[in-house]
Amino acid sequence: MVVLAGPTPQRLATLIARRIASWWQVTLFGGALLVLALSPSTYTRRRRPALARHLVLDTGPNLAWFTLLSALISLVLIRIVVVTAFSYGLSQFAVQMVVRVLVLELIPTTGALFVALRCTIPRGAELAEWRLVRHRSGALAEARGADAVREEVVPRAVAGIFAVWTLVAVSGVVALVVAYLVVYGFALGGLAAYTRTVGQVFEPDVSTIFVLKTLFLSLAVGVIPMAWAWGGPPTRHSAAGRELQVLVRLFVVILLIEVASLMGSYYG
Amino acid sequence: MPYLAVKAIALIALMLLLVVGTALYVMVARGVFEPTQQLVLVTEDSEGVVTGMDLSFAGFPIGRVRRTELGAEGNVRILVDVPRRDAHWLRTTSVFTLVRSLVGSTALRAYSGVLTDPPLPDGAVRPVLRGDATAELPQVVSAAKELLTNLVTMTAAGSPLNESLATVQGVAKRLEGPGGALGVLLGNDAERQRIFTTLDRANALLARLDALAGKADAQVFGASGVMPEARATVVELRGLLVDARASLKRVDAVLQDAQVVSANAKNATADLGTLRAEVDTSLRKVEALIDQVNRKWPFARDTEVKLP
């Protein structure tokens, strides 16, 4: 014990320093990715087909599945909440609770996780593999590195960000419609009261937090896997190991964003 | 344009449409595009009042709390936005209440008794009546406890209420018995029997009185009863009265004669007065003559008093 106590803190410090350095490297690369994503030169006519392909491939197949899945889960959750609220005589709070829990809290997070698992993490793994191959072969010169980022990395990141926004928007609207149908049925009489309740939930600060949360979730999901794949330090892990590593890191970031949004919403 | 690009544009359009549509819907839901007028409600305690809560009228939300602030006098000012299309429900005589329920949120309500009163002006300041269910809870619990104690005392074994009920039950049983209500009233059977005897005797007496009344009827109104004779007597009396009237007329004439006689006597009396005056005068003259004779007469007395 006494013998081992000496080098352990040193190793730990080295490990932490390495982690911080790698996170810093990834953060810098992520920032560069965002700058590239926002610059008009990324969207030149020559690069548009690749971007369109990634947008459609990342969003299209997922949209239908995720919408269906979220509609089903929303239906079950809304039904449970509404029935419970009615049985306790708190029906006036049912709609508020449903909108708060589902639209504001659950849907953005699940949407982000869904996009991460189905699109951005596998795309990031692809990139990492490609980068490894390129590194080994040394076929591509450093001069073409920036172009490779612009042509291969940025479209994938933008597609991930866009997919999160689209999924959250579609499933949010679907959840709102399902909530109305569960509470009021196929009658238009409750529309005014429902609209008013939704308005009460979407206070300016809550709406701002919701938009910011979705924005940061989408950025995290779109950028982090690509940044780790392309900008992170080289790793000896297998493809599956890399994916798992990225997933854990992404999950930590999503958790932090979620905690921050909850603190903003309910401790404000 | 390639098929992929069309799909990408469609996806981007869908996303933008949903995001912008949702934003517009939320803005409409929050009444951003609706012209409103302001109402300031003043109360002592803003507990339970939150921004965004409804002001309801007859269960319908007609306004929304925009802000709460502390006034200069230490009271709470609740600023409510009332849409113009709903503002006509609020009148100058409207009453506003803030009710805290035991479970659930606080409710801000408006009551307009007379809807023909002038409408509430923009920026009107009105007091709020507070109704706090939880504030009165200790009193209610205390009163309920007292009530329960009283109830327990009332329903305990041997309590006056229980005894009264037992007595009432006994009375009810006796009411159902052979004696009935009379037995309950009189207490024992002997008394009840006496009442029955009295009733029988009263019945017999009534029968006899009935017979007596029949006989009296015959005596009074019969053919040779009192009434026909009385009628004959009345006829006779009428004849007598006629005679009396004639006698009185004669007496009247006699009296008139007497009156004439007395008038004559009165005149005679007046002449006697004159005669008496004349006699008086003559007598005075005679007296004066005698006095003169006496003075002149030698035997007249010396009436003068001579002083030495």
Coordinates of C-alpha atoms in Angstrom, one line a residue:
Chain A
M1 CA 0.0 0.0 0.0
V2 CA 2.7 2.4 1.0
V3 CA 4.8 1.5 -2.0
L4 CA 1.9 2.0 -4.4
A5 CA 0.8 5.3 -2.8
G6 CA 3.7 7.2 -4.4
P7 CA 3.1 7.1 -8.1
T8 CA -0.7 6.8 -8.1
P9 CA -1.5 10.6 -7.7
Q10 CA 1.1 11.4 -10.3
R11 CA -0.5 9.0 -12.7
L12 CA -3.9 10.3 -11.9
A13 CA -2.7 13.9 -12.5
T14 CA -1.2 12.8 -15.8
L15 CA -4.5 11.1 -16.8
I16 CA -6.6 14.1 -15.8
A17 CA -4.2 16.5 -17.7
R18 CA -4.4 14.2 -20.7
R19 CA -8.2 14.1 -20.5
I20 CA -8.4 17.9 -20.2
A21 CA -6.0 18.3 -23.1
S22 CA -8.0 16.0 -25.3
W23 CA -11.3 17.7 -24.4
W24 CA -9.7 21.1 -25.1
Q25 CA -8.5 19.8 -28.5
V26 CA -12.0 18.5 -29.3
T27 CA -13.6 21.7 -28.1
L28 CA -11.3 23.8 -30.3
F29 CA -12.1 21.5 -33.3
G30 CA -15.8 21.7 -32.5
G31 CA -15.6 25.5 -32.5
A32 CA -13.8 25.3 -35.8
L33 CA -16.5 23.0 -37.2
L34 CA -19.2 25.4 -36.1
V35 CA -17.5 28.3 -37.7
L36 CA -17.2 26.3 -40.9
A37 CA -20.8 25.3 -40.6
L38 CA -21.8 29.0 -40.3
S39 CA -19.6 30.2 -43.1
P40 CA -21.3 30.6 -46.5
S41 CA -18.4 29.0 -48.3
T42 CA -19.5 25.6 -46.9
Y43 CA -22.7 25.9 -48.9
T44 CA -21.3 26.5 -52.3
R45 CA -22.9 24.9 -55.2
R46 CA -20.2 22.3 -55.4
R47 CA -20.7 21.2 -51.8
R48 CA -24.5 21.2 -51.7
P49 CA -25.1 17.7 -53.1
A50 CA -23.0 16.1 -50.3
L51 CA -24.8 18.2 -47.7
A52 CA -28.2 17.3 -49.2
R53 CA -27.3 13.7 -49.2
H54 CA -26.3 13.8 -45.5
L55 CA -29.4 15.8 -44.6
V56 CA -31.8 13.3 -46.3
L57 CA -29.9 10.2 -45.1
D58 CA -29.7 11.4 -41.5
T59 CA -33.2 12.8 -41.1
G60 CA -35.5 11.0 -43.6
P61 CA -35.4 7.5 -42.4
N62 CA -35.4 8.5 -38.7
L63 CA -38.2 11.0 -39.0
A64 CA -40.9 8.5 -39.6
W65 CA -39.7 6.0 -37.0
F66 CA -39.0 8.5 -34.4
T67 CA -42.4 10.3 -35.0
L68 CA -44.2 7.0 -34.7
L69 CA -42.3 6.0 -31.6
S70 CA -42.7 9.3 -29.9
A71 CA -46.4 9.4 -30.8
L72 CA -46.9 6.0 -29.1
I73 CA -44.9 6.9 -26.0
S74 CA -46.6 10.3 -25.8
L75 CA -50.0 8.6 -26.1
V76 CA -49.2 6.2 -23.3
L77 CA -47.7 8.9 -21.0
I78 CA -50.4 11.4 -21.7
R79 CA -53.1 8.8 -21.0
I80 CA -51.5 7.9 -17.7
V81 CA -51.0 11.5 -16.6
V82 CA -54.6 12.5 -17.7
V83 CA -56.3 9.5 -16.0
T84 CA -54.3 10.0 -12.8
A85 CA -55.0 13.7 -12.7
F86 CA -58.7 13.1 -13.3
S87 CA -58.9 10.4 -10.6
Y88 CA -57.4 12.9 -8.1
G89 CA -59.6 15.7 -9.3
L90 CA -56.8 17.7 -10.7
S91 CA -57.8 17.6 -14.3
Q92 CA -57.1 21.3 -14.7
F93 CA -53.4 20.6 -14.3
A94 CA -53.3 17.5 -16.6
V95 CA -52.7 19.4 -19.8
Q96 CA -50.1 21.7 -18.2
M97 CA -48.3 18.7 -16.8
V98 CA -48.4 16.8 -20.1
V99 CA -47.0 19.7 -22.1
R100 CA -44.3 20.4 -19.5
V101 CA -43.1 16.8 -19.1
L102 CA -43.4 15.7 -22.7
V103 CA -42.7 18.7 -25.0
L104 CA -40.4 20.6 -22.8
E105 CA -38.4 17.9 -21.1
L106 CA -38.6 14.5 -22.7
I107 CA -38.9 15.0 -26.4
P108 CA -35.7 17.2 -26.9
T109 CA -33.6 14.8 -24.9
T110 CA -35.0 11.6 -26.5
G111 CA -34.7 13.2 -29.9
A112 CA -31.1 14.1 -29.4
L113 CA -30.3 10.7 -28.1
F114 CA -32.1 9.0 -31.0
V115 CA -30.1 11.1 -33.5
A116 CA -26.9 10.4 -31.7
L117 CA -27.4 6.7 -31.6
R118 CA -28.8 6.3 -35.1
C119 CA -26.8 8.9 -37.1
T120 CA -24.0 11.0 -35.6
I121 CA -22.1 8.4 -33.6
P122 CA -22.0 5.8 -36.5
R123 CA -21.1 8.7 -38.9
G124 CA -18.4 9.7 -36.5
A125 CA -17.1 6.1 -36.4
E126 CA -17.0 6.2 -40.2
L127 CA -15.0 9.3 -40.1
A128 CA -12.6 7.9 -37.6
E129 CA -12.1 4.8 -39.7
W130 CA -11.5 6.9 -42.8
R131 CA -9.1 9.1 -41.0
L132 CA -7.2 6.1 -39.7
V133 CA -6.9 4.7 -43.2
R134 CA -5.8 8.0 -44.6
H135 CA -3.3 8.4 -41.8
R136 CA -1.8 5.0 -42.5
S137 CA -1.7 5.4 -46.2
G138 CA -0.5 9.0 -46.0
A139 CA -2.2 9.5 -49.3
L140 CA -3.7 12.8 -48.5
A141 CA -1.5 15.8 -47.9
E142 CA -2.1 18.2 -45.0
A143 CA -3.0 20.8 -47.6
R144 CA -6.2 18.9 -48.4
G145 CA -7.0 18.4 -44.7
A146 CA -9.1 21.6 -44.5
D147 CA -11.0 20.6 -47.6
A148 CA -11.6 17.2 -46.2
V149 CA -13.1 18.7 -43.1
R150 CA -15.3 21.0 -45.1
E151 CA -16.4 18.2 -47.4
E152 CA -16.7 15.2 -45.1
V153 CA -17.0 16.4 -41.5
V154 CA -19.1 19.6 -41.7
P155 CA -22.0 18.1 -43.7
R156 CA -22.2 15.2 -41.2
A157 CA -22.3 17.6 -38.3
V158 CA -24.8 20.0 -40.0
A159 CA -27.0 17.0 -40.9
G160 CA -26.9 15.8 -37.2
I161 CA -27.9 19.3 -35.9
F162 CA -30.7 19.5 -38.5
A163 CA -31.9 16.1 -37.7
V164 CA -32.3 16.9 -34.0
W165 CA -34.2 20.1 -34.8
T166 CA -36.5 18.4 -37.2
L167 CA -37.2 15.4 -35.0
V168 CA -37.9 17.7 -32.0
A169 CA -40.2 19.9 -34.0
V170 CA -42.2 17.1 -35.5
S171 CA -42.5 15.0 -32.4
G172 CA -43.3 18.1 -30.3
V173 CA -46.2 19.0 -32.6
V174 CA -47.3 15.4 -32.7
A175 CA -47.3 15.3 -28.9
L176 CA -49.3 18.5 -28.7
V177 CA -51.9 17.1 -31.1
V178 CA -52.0 13.8 -29.3
A179 CA -52.4 15.5 -25.9
Y180 CA -55.4 17.5 -27.3
L181 CA -57.0 14.4 -28.7
V182 CA -56.6 12.5 -25.5
V183 CA -58.0 15.3 -23.3
Y184 CA -60.7 16.7 -25.5
G185 CA -61.3 14.0 -28.2
F186 CA -62.2 14.9 -31.8
A187 CA -64.0 18.1 -30.8
L188 CA -62.8 21.6 -31.5
G189 CA -64.6 23.0 -28.5
G190 CA -61.5 22.7 -26.2
L191 CA -59.1 24.4 -28.6
A192 CA -59.4 27.9 -26.9
A193 CA -58.8 26.5 -23.4
Y194 CA -56.0 24.2 -24.7
T195 CA -54.3 27.1 -26.5
R196 CA -54.5 29.1 -23.4
T197 CA -53.0 26.4 -21.3
V198 CA -50.2 25.9 -23.7
G199 CA -49.6 29.6 -23.6
Q200 CA -49.4 29.5 -19.8
V201 CA -46.8 26.7 -20.0
F202 CA -44.7 28.5 -22.7
E203 CA -43.7 31.5 -20.6
P204 CA -41.0 33.6 -22.2
D205 CA -38.2 32.3 -19.9
V206 CA -39.3 28.7 -20.3
S207 CA -39.5 29.1 -24.0
T208 CA -36.1 30.6 -24.2
I209 CA -34.7 27.8 -22.1
F210 CA -36.4 25.2 -24.3
V211 CA -35.0 26.7 -27.5
L212 CA -31.5 27.0 -25.9
K213 CA -31.6 23.5 -24.7
T214 CA -32.6 22.1 -28.1
L215 CA -29.9 24.2 -29.7
F216 CA -27.2 23.0 -27.3
L217 CA -28.4 19.4 -27.5
S218 CA -28.3 19.5 -31.3
L219 CA -24.9 21.1 -31.3
A220 CA -23.6 18.5 -28.9
V221 CA -25.1 15.6 -30.9
G222 CA -24.0 17.0 -34.2
V223 CA -20.5 18.2 -33.3
I224 CA -19.1 16.0 -30.5
P225 CA -19.0 12.7 -32.3
M226 CA -17.4 14.3 -35.4
A227 CA -15.0 16.3 -33.3
W228 CA -13.8 13.2 -31.4
A229 CA -13.5 11.3 -34.6
W230 CA -11.6 13.9 -36.5
G231 CA -10.1 16.3 -34.0
G232 CA -9.5 14.0 -31.1
P233 CA -6.2 12.2 -30.4
P234 CA -5.5 9.0 -32.2
T235 CA -6.7 5.9 -30.3
R236 CA -5.9 2.2 -30.4
H237 CA -9.5 1.3 -29.6
S238 CA -11.6 -0.8 -32.0
A239 CA -14.5 0.8 -33.9
A240 CA -17.0 -0.4 -31.4
G241 CA -14.9 0.7 -28.5
R242 CA -14.6 4.2 -30.0
E243 CA -18.3 4.4 -30.5
L244 CA -19.0 3.5 -26.9
Q245 CA -16.4 6.0 -25.7
V246 CA -18.0 8.8 -27.8
L247 CA -21.5 7.7 -26.6
V248 CA -20.4 8.0 -23.0
R249 CA -18.9 11.4 -23.5
L250 CA -21.9 12.6 -25.4
F251 CA -24.2 11.3 -22.7
V252 CA -22.3 13.2 -20.1
V253 CA -22.6 16.4 -22.1
I254 CA -26.4 15.8 -22.7
L255 CA -26.8 15.2 -19.0
L256 CA -25.0 18.5 -18.2
I257 CA -27.2 20.4 -20.7
E258 CA -30.3 18.7 -19.2
V259 CA -29.3 19.6 -15.6
A260 CA -28.6 23.2 -16.7
S261 CA -32.0 23.5 -18.4
L262 CA -33.8 22.0 -15.4
M263 CA -32.0 24.4 -13.1
G264 CA -32.9 27.3 -15.4
S265 CA -36.6 26.2 -15.6
Y266 CA -37.3 25.3 -12.0
Y267 CA -34.8 27.2 -9.9
G268 CA -35.2 30.5 -11.7
Chain B
M1 CA -32.6 19.5 -59.8
P2 CA -31.7 16.1 -58.4
Y3 CA -34.2 14.1 -56.5
L4 CA -32.0 14.2 -53.3
A5 CA -31.9 18.0 -53.3
V6 CA -35.7 18.2 -53.6
K7 CA -36.0 15.9 -50.6
A8 CA -33.5 18.0 -48.7
I9 CA -35.3 21.2 -49.5
A10 CA -38.6 19.6 -48.5
L11 CA -37.1 18.5 -45.2
I12 CA -35.7 22.0 -44.5
A13 CA -39.1 23.6 -45.4
L14 CA -40.9 21.2 -43.1
M15 CA -38.6 22.0 -40.2
L16 CA -38.8 25.7 -40.7
L17 CA -42.6 25.5 -41.1
L18 CA -42.9 23.5 -37.9
V19 CA -40.6 25.8 -35.9
V20 CA -42.2 29.0 -37.2
G21 CA -45.7 27.6 -36.8
T22 CA -45.0 26.5 -33.3
A23 CA -43.5 29.9 -32.4
L24 CA -46.6 31.7 -33.9
Y25 CA -49.0 29.3 -32.1
V26 CA -47.2 29.9 -28.8
M27 CA -47.3 33.7 -29.4
V28 CA -51.0 33.5 -30.2
A29 CA -51.6 31.4 -27.1
R30 CA -49.8 34.0 -25.0
G31 CA -52.0 36.7 -26.5
V32 CA -49.2 38.6 -28.1
F33 CA -51.3 39.8 -31.0
E34 CA -54.3 40.7 -29.0
P35 CA -55.1 44.3 -27.9
T36 CA -55.5 44.4 -24.2
Q37 CA -56.4 46.8 -21.5
Q38 CA -54.8 46.9 -18.1
L39 CA -56.4 46.3 -14.7
V40 CA -54.6 46.8 -11.5
L41 CA -55.8 44.7 -8.5
V42 CA -54.6 45.7 -5.1
T43 CA -54.4 43.3 -2.2
E44 CA -52.4 42.8 1.0
D45 CA -50.8 39.5 0.2
S46 CA -49.6 38.2 -3.2
E47 CA -49.1 34.6 -2.0
G48 CA -50.2 32.2 -4.6
V49 CA -50.4 34.8 -7.4
V50 CA -48.0 34.0 -10.2
T51 CA -47.3 35.6 -13.5
G52 CA -49.4 34.1 -16.3
M53 CA -52.3 32.9 -14.0
D54 CA -55.8 33.6 -15.2
L55 CA -58.4 36.0 -14.1
S56 CA -61.6 34.1 -14.6
F57 CA -65.2 35.3 -15.0
A58 CA -67.9 32.6 -14.6
G59 CA -65.2 30.0 -15.1
F60 CA -63.9 31.4 -18.3
P61 CA -60.5 33.0 -18.4
I62 CA -60.8 36.6 -19.4
G63 CA -57.4 38.0 -18.3
R64 CA -53.9 37.1 -17.5
V65 CA -51.6 38.3 -14.7
R66 CA -48.7 40.1 -16.3
R67 CA -46.8 41.2 -13.3
T68 CA -47.0 41.6 -9.5
E69 CA -45.3 44.4 -7.8
L70 CA -45.1 46.0 -4.3
G71 CA -46.9 49.3 -4.1
A72 CA -45.7 52.4 -2.4
E73 CA -48.0 51.8 0.6
G74 CA -46.8 48.3 1.2
N75 CA -49.7 46.7 -0.7
V76 CA -49.4 44.3 -3.6
R77 CA -50.4 45.5 -7.1
I78 CA -51.4 42.7 -9.5
L79 CA -51.2 43.9 -13.1
V80 CA -53.7 42.0 -15.2
D81 CA -54.0 42.2 -19.0
V82 CA -57.6 41.9 -20.1
P83 CA -58.2 41.4 -23.9
R84 CA -60.4 44.1 -25.3
R85 CA -62.9 41.5 -26.6
D86 CA -63.4 40.2 -23.0
A87 CA -63.2 43.6 -21.3
H88 CA -67.0 44.1 -21.5
W89 CA -67.5 41.5 -18.8
L90 CA -65.9 43.8 -16.3
R91 CA -68.0 46.7 -15.1
T92 CA -67.3 49.5 -12.6
T93 CA -69.2 47.6 -10.0
S94 CA -67.4 44.3 -10.6
V95 CA -65.9 42.5 -7.5
F96 CA -62.6 40.7 -7.6
T97 CA -61.7 37.9 -5.3
L98 CA -58.5 35.9 -4.7
V99 CA -59.3 32.5 -3.4
R100 CA -56.7 30.0 -2.1
S101 CA -58.0 26.4 -2.1
L102 CA -56.7 23.6 0.0
V103 CA -55.4 21.7 -3.0
G104 CA -54.3 23.3 -6.2
S105 CA -53.5 26.8 -7.3
T106 CA -54.9 30.2 -6.2
A107 CA -57.8 31.5 -8.3
L108 CA -58.4 35.1 -9.3
R109 CA -62.1 35.6 -10.1
A110 CA -64.2 38.5 -11.2
Y111 CA -67.9 38.9 -10.5
S112 CA -70.1 41.4 -12.3
G113 CA -73.6 41.7 -10.8
V114 CA -75.0 44.4 -12.9
L115 CA -73.9 44.1 -16.5
T116 CA -75.6 47.3 -17.5
D117 CA -73.2 49.4 -15.4
P118 CA -70.5 51.5 -17.2
P119 CA -67.6 49.3 -18.4
L120 CA -64.3 49.3 -16.4
P121 CA -61.9 51.9 -17.8
D122 CA -58.4 51.1 -18.9
G123 CA -55.9 51.1 -16.1
A124 CA -58.6 50.9 -13.4
V125 CA -57.4 50.1 -9.8
R126 CA -59.6 47.8 -7.8
P127 CA -59.3 46.1 -4.5
V128 CA -59.3 42.3 -4.2
L129 CA -61.2 40.4 -1.6
R130 CA -59.2 37.6 -0.2
G131 CA -60.7 34.2 0.7
D132 CA -58.2 31.9 2.2
A133 CA -59.5 28.5 2.9
T134 CA -56.4 27.5 4.8
A135 CA -56.5 30.6 7.0
E136 CA -59.9 29.5 8.4
L137 CA -58.9 25.9 8.7
P138 CA -57.9 26.0 12.5
Q139 CA -61.2 27.7 13.3
V140 CA -63.1 25.1 11.3
V141 CA -61.2 22.3 13.0
S142 CA -61.8 23.8 16.4
A143 CA -65.5 24.2 15.8
A144 CA -65.8 20.7 14.3
K145 CA -64.1 19.3 17.4
E146 CA -66.5 21.2 19.7
L147 CA -69.4 19.9 17.6
L148 CA -68.1 16.4 17.8
T149 CA -67.7 16.6 21.6
N150 CA -71.2 17.9 21.9
L151 CA -72.4 15.1 19.7
V152 CA -70.6 12.5 21.7
T153 CA -72.1 13.9 24.9
M154 CA -75.5 13.9 23.4
T155 CA -75.4 10.4 22.1
A156 CA -73.6 8.9 25.2
A157 CA -75.4 6.2 27.2
G158 CA -77.6 7.9 29.9
S159 CA -77.6 11.2 28.1
P160 CA -80.7 13.3 28.2
L161 CA -81.2 12.8 24.5
N162 CA -81.0 9.1 24.8
E163 CA -83.5 9.1 27.8
S164 CA -85.8 11.3 25.9
L165 CA -85.7 9.0 22.9
A166 CA -86.4 6.0 25.2
T167 CA -89.4 7.8 26.7
V168 CA -90.7 8.7 23.3
Q169 CA -90.3 5.1 22.3
G170 CA -92.3 4.0 25.4
V171 CA -95.0 6.6 24.6
A172 CA -95.1 5.4 21.0
K173 CA -95.7 1.8 22.2
R174 CA -98.5 3.0 24.5
L175 CA -100.0 4.9 21.7
E176 CA -100.1 1.7 19.7
G177 CA -101.7 -0.1 22.7
P178 CA -105.4 -0.4 23.6
G179 CA -105.5 2.8 25.6
G180 CA -104.2 4.9 22.7
A181 CA -103.5 8.6 23.0
L182 CA -106.1 9.0 25.9
G183 CA -104.3 6.4 27.9
V184 CA -101.0 8.3 27.3
L185 CA -102.6 11.6 28.3
L186 CA -104.3 10.4 31.5
G187 CA -101.7 8.0 32.7
N188 CA -103.8 5.1 34.0
D189 CA -106.9 3.0 33.0
A190 CA -109.1 4.2 35.9
E191 CA -109.0 7.8 34.8
R192 CA -109.6 6.7 31.2
Q193 CA -112.6 4.7 32.4
R194 CA -113.9 7.8 34.2
I195 CA -113.6 9.8 31.1
F196 CA -115.6 7.2 29.2
T197 CA -118.3 7.2 31.9
T198 CA -118.5 11.0 31.8
L199 CA -118.9 10.9 28.1
D200 CA -121.7 8.4 28.3
R201 CA -123.5 10.5 30.9
A202 CA -123.0 13.6 28.8
N203 CA -124.6 11.7 25.9
A204 CA -127.6 10.8 28.1
L205 CA -127.9 14.3 29.3
L206 CA -127.9 15.6 25.7
A207 CA -130.7 13.2 24.9
R208 CA -132.7 14.5 27.7
L209 CA -132.0 18.1 26.8
D210 CA -133.2 17.2 23.3
A211 CA -136.5 16.0 24.6
L212 CA -136.8 19.0 26.8
A213 CA -136.2 21.3 23.9
G214 CA -139.0 19.5 22.0
K215 CA -141.5 20.1 24.8
A216 CA -140.5 23.7 25.2
D217 CA -141.0 24.2 21.6
A218 CA -144.6 22.8 21.9
Q219 CA -145.2 25.0 24.9
V220 CA -143.9 28.2 23.3
F221 CA -144.8 27.8 19.7
G222 CA -147.8 25.4 19.9
A223 CA -151.4 26.1 19.1
S224 CA -152.1 27.0 22.7
G225 CA -148.6 28.1 23.4
V226 CA -147.2 31.3 24.8
M227 CA -146.6 32.9 21.5
P228 CA -150.2 33.1 20.1
E229 CA -151.5 34.5 23.3
A230 CA -148.7 37.1 23.4
R231 CA -149.7 38.1 19.9
A232 CA -153.4 38.6 21.0
T233 CA -152.2 40.6 24.0
V234 CA -150.2 42.8 21.6
V235 CA -153.3 43.5 19.5
E236 CA -155.2 44.5 22.7
L237 CA -152.4 46.7 23.7
R238 CA -152.6 48.4 20.4
G239 CA -156.3 49.3 21.0
L240 CA -155.5 50.6 24.4
L241 CA -152.8 52.8 23.0
V242 CA -155.3 54.3 20.5
D243 CA -157.6 55.1 23.4
A244 CA -154.8 56.6 25.4
R245 CA -153.8 58.8 22.4
A246 CA -157.4 60.1 22.2
S247 CA -157.4 60.9 26.0
L248 CA -154.1 62.7 25.6
K249 CA -155.5 64.9 22.9
R250 CA -158.3 65.9 25.2
V251 CA -155.8 66.7 27.9
D252 CA -153.9 68.8 25.4
A253 CA -157.0 70.9 24.8
V254 CA -157.6 71.4 28.5
L255 CA -154.0 72.5 28.9
Q256 CA -154.4 75.0 26.1
D257 CA -157.4 76.5 28.0
A258 CA -155.4 76.6 31.2
Q259 CA -152.7 78.4 29.3
V260 CA -155.2 81.1 28.2
V261 CA -156.4 81.5 31.7
S262 CA -152.9 81.9 33.1
A263 CA -152.2 84.6 30.4
N264 CA -155.2 86.6 31.6
A265 CA -154.0 86.2 35.2
K266 CA -150.6 87.5 34.1
N267 CA -152.2 90.6 32.7
A268 CA -154.2 91.2 35.8
T269 CA -151.0 90.9 37.8
A270 CA -149.4 93.6 35.7
D271 CA -152.4 96.0 36.5
L272 CA -152.0 95.3 40.2
G273 CA -148.4 96.6 39.9
T274 CA -149.6 100.0 38.6
L275 CA -152.3 100.2 41.3
R276 CA -149.7 99.4 44.0
A277 CA -147.5 102.2 42.7
E278 CA -150.3 104.6 42.9
V279 CA -151.2 103.5 46.4
D280 CA -147.5 104.0 47.3
T281 CA -147.5 107.5 46.0
S282 CA -150.7 108.3 47.9
L283 CA -149.3 106.9 51.0
R284 CA -146.1 109.0 50.7
K285 CA -148.2 112.1 50.2
V286 CA -150.2 111.3 53.3
E287 CA -147.0 110.6 55.2
A288 CA -145.6 114.0 54.1
L289 CA -148.9 115.6 55.1
I290 CA -148.7 114.1 58.5
D291 CA -145.1 115.2 58.9
Q292 CA -146.0 118.7 58.0
V293 CA -149.0 118.6 60.4
N294 CA -146.6 117.3 63.1
R295 CA -144.2 120.2 62.6
K296 CA -146.8 122.7 62.6
W297 CA -148.7 121.1 65.4
P298 CA -148.2 122.8 68.9
F299 CA -147.4 119.5 70.4
A300 CA -144.6 119.3 68.3
R301 CA -141.5 118.1 70.0
D302 CA -138.5 120.1 70.2
T303 CA -136.1 118.1 68.3
E304 CA -133.2 120.6 68.3
V305 CA -130.4 120.1 70.7
K306 CA -129.3 123.3 72.4
L307 CA -125.7 123.6 73.4
P308 CA -124.8 125.6 76.5

